[in-house]
PDB file of C-alpha atoms in Angstrom:
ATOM      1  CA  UNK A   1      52.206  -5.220-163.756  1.00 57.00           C
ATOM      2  CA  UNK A   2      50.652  -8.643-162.886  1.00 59.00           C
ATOM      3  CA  UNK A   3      47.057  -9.212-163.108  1.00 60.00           C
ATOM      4  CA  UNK A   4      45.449 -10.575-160.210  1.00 60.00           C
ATOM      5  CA  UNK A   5      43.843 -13.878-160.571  1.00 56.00           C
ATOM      6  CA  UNK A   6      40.445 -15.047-159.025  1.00 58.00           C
ATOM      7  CA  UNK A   7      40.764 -17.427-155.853  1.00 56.00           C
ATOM      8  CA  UNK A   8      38.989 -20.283-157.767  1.00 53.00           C
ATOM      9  CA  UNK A   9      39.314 -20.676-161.961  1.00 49.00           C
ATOM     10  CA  UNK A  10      36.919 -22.694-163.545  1.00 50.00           C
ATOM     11  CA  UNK A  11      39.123 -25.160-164.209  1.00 45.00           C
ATOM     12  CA  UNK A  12      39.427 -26.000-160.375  1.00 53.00           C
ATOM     13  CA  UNK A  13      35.650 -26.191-159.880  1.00 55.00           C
ATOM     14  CA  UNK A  14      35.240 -27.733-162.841  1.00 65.00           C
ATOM     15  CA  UNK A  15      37.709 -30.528-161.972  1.00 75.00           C
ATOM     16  CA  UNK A  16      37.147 -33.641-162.696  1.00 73.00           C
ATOM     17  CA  UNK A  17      39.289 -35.548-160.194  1.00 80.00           C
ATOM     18  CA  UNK A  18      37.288 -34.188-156.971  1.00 87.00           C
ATOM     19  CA  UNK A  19      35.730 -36.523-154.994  1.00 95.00           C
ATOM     20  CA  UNK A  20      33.498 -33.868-153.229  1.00 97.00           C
ATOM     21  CA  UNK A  21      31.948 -30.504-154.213  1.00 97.00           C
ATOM     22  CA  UNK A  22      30.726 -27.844-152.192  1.00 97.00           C
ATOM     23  CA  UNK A  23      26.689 -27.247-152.417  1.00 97.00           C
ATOM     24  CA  UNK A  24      28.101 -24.080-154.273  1.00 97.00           C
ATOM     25  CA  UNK A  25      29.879 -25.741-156.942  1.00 97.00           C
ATOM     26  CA  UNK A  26      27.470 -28.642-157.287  1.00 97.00           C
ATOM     27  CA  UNK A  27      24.723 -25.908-158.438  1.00 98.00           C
ATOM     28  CA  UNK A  28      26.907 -24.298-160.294  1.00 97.00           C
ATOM     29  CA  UNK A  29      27.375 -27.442-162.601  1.00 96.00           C
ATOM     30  CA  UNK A  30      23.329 -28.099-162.309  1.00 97.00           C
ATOM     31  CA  UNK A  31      23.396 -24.445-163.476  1.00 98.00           C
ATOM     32  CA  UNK A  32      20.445 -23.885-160.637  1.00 98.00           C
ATOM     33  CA  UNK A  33      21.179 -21.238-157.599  1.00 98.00           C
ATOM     34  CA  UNK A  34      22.499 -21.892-154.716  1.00 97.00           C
ATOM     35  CA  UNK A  35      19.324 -21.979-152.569  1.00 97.00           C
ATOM     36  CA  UNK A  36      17.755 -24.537-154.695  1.00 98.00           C
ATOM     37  CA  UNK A  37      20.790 -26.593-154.617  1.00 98.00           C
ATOM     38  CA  UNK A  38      20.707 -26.379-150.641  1.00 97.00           C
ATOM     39  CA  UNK A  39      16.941 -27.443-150.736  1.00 98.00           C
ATOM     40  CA  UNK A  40      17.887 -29.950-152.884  1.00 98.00           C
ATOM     41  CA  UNK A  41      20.483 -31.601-150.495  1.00 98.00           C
ATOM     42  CA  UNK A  42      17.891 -31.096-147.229  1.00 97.00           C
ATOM     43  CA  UNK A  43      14.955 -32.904-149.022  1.00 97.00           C
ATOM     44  CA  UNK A  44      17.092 -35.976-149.790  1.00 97.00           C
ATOM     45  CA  UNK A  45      17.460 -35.483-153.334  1.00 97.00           C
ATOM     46  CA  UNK A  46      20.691 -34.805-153.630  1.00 98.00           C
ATOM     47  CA  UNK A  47      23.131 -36.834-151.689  1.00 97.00           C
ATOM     48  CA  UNK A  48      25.119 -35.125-149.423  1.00 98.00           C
ATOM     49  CA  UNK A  49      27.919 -36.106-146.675  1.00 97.00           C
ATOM     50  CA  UNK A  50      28.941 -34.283-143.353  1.00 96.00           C
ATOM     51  CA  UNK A  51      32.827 -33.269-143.241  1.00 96.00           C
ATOM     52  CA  UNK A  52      33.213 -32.134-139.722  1.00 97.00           C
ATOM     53  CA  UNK A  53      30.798 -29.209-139.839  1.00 96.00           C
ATOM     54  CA  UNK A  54      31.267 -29.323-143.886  1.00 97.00           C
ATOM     55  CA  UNK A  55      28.650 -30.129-145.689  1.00 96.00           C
ATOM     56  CA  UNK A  56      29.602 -31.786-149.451  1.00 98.00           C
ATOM     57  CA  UNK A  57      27.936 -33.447-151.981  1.00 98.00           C
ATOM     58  CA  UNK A  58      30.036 -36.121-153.676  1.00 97.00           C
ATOM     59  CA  UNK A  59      30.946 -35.679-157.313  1.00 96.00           C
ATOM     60  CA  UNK A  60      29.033 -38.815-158.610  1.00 96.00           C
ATOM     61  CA  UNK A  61      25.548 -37.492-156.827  1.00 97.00           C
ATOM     62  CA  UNK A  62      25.262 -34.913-159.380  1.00 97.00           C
ATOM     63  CA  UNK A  63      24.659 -37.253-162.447  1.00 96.00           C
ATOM     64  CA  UNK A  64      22.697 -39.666-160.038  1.00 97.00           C
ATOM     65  CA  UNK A  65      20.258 -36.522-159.134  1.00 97.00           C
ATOM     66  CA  UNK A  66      20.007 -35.736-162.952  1.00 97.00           C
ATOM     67  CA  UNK A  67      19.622 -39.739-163.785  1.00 96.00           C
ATOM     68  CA  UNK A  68      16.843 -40.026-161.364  1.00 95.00           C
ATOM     69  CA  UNK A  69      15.608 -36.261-162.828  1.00 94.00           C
ATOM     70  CA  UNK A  70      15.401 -38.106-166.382  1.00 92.00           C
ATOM     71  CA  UNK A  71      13.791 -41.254-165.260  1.00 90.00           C
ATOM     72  CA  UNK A  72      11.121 -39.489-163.309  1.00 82.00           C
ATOM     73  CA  UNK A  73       7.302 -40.076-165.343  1.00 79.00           C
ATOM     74  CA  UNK A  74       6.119 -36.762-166.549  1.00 75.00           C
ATOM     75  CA  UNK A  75       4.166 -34.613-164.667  1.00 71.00           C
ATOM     76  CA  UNK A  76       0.904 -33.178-165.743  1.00 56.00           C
ATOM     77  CA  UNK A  77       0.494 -29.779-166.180  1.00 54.00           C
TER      78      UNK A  77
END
């Protein structure tokens, strides 16, 4: 009996030759949800391109968001 395989492995979000994500998979390699992600992209920080009505964020915005994340001063508590 064969087993039946998810629609996307992790290997295919996970893949490094994409030039653009979904919101979905760019939080999932932020490891943040989904809704954060999306808030993310509307406030600006997060790149993020039109594709008809697609929206995508492309692969090279994700370490730009975290760059800017880690050069960011420290803020108070």
């Amino acid at each position: 009996m064969a087993e039946s395989r998810p629609a996307a492995t992790v290997l295919e979000v996970d893949d490094p030759s994409l030039v653009l994500v979904t919101v979905e998979e760019a939080a999932r390699r932020l490891r943040i949800g989904r809704t954060t992600c999306f808030r993310l992209v509307l406030a600006g920080e997060i790149e993020s391109v039109t594709v008809g009505r697609l929206r995508r964020i492309p692969a090279d915005a994700i370490p730009a968001y975290v760059a800017k994340l880690r050069h960011r001063p420290a803020e108070a508590a």
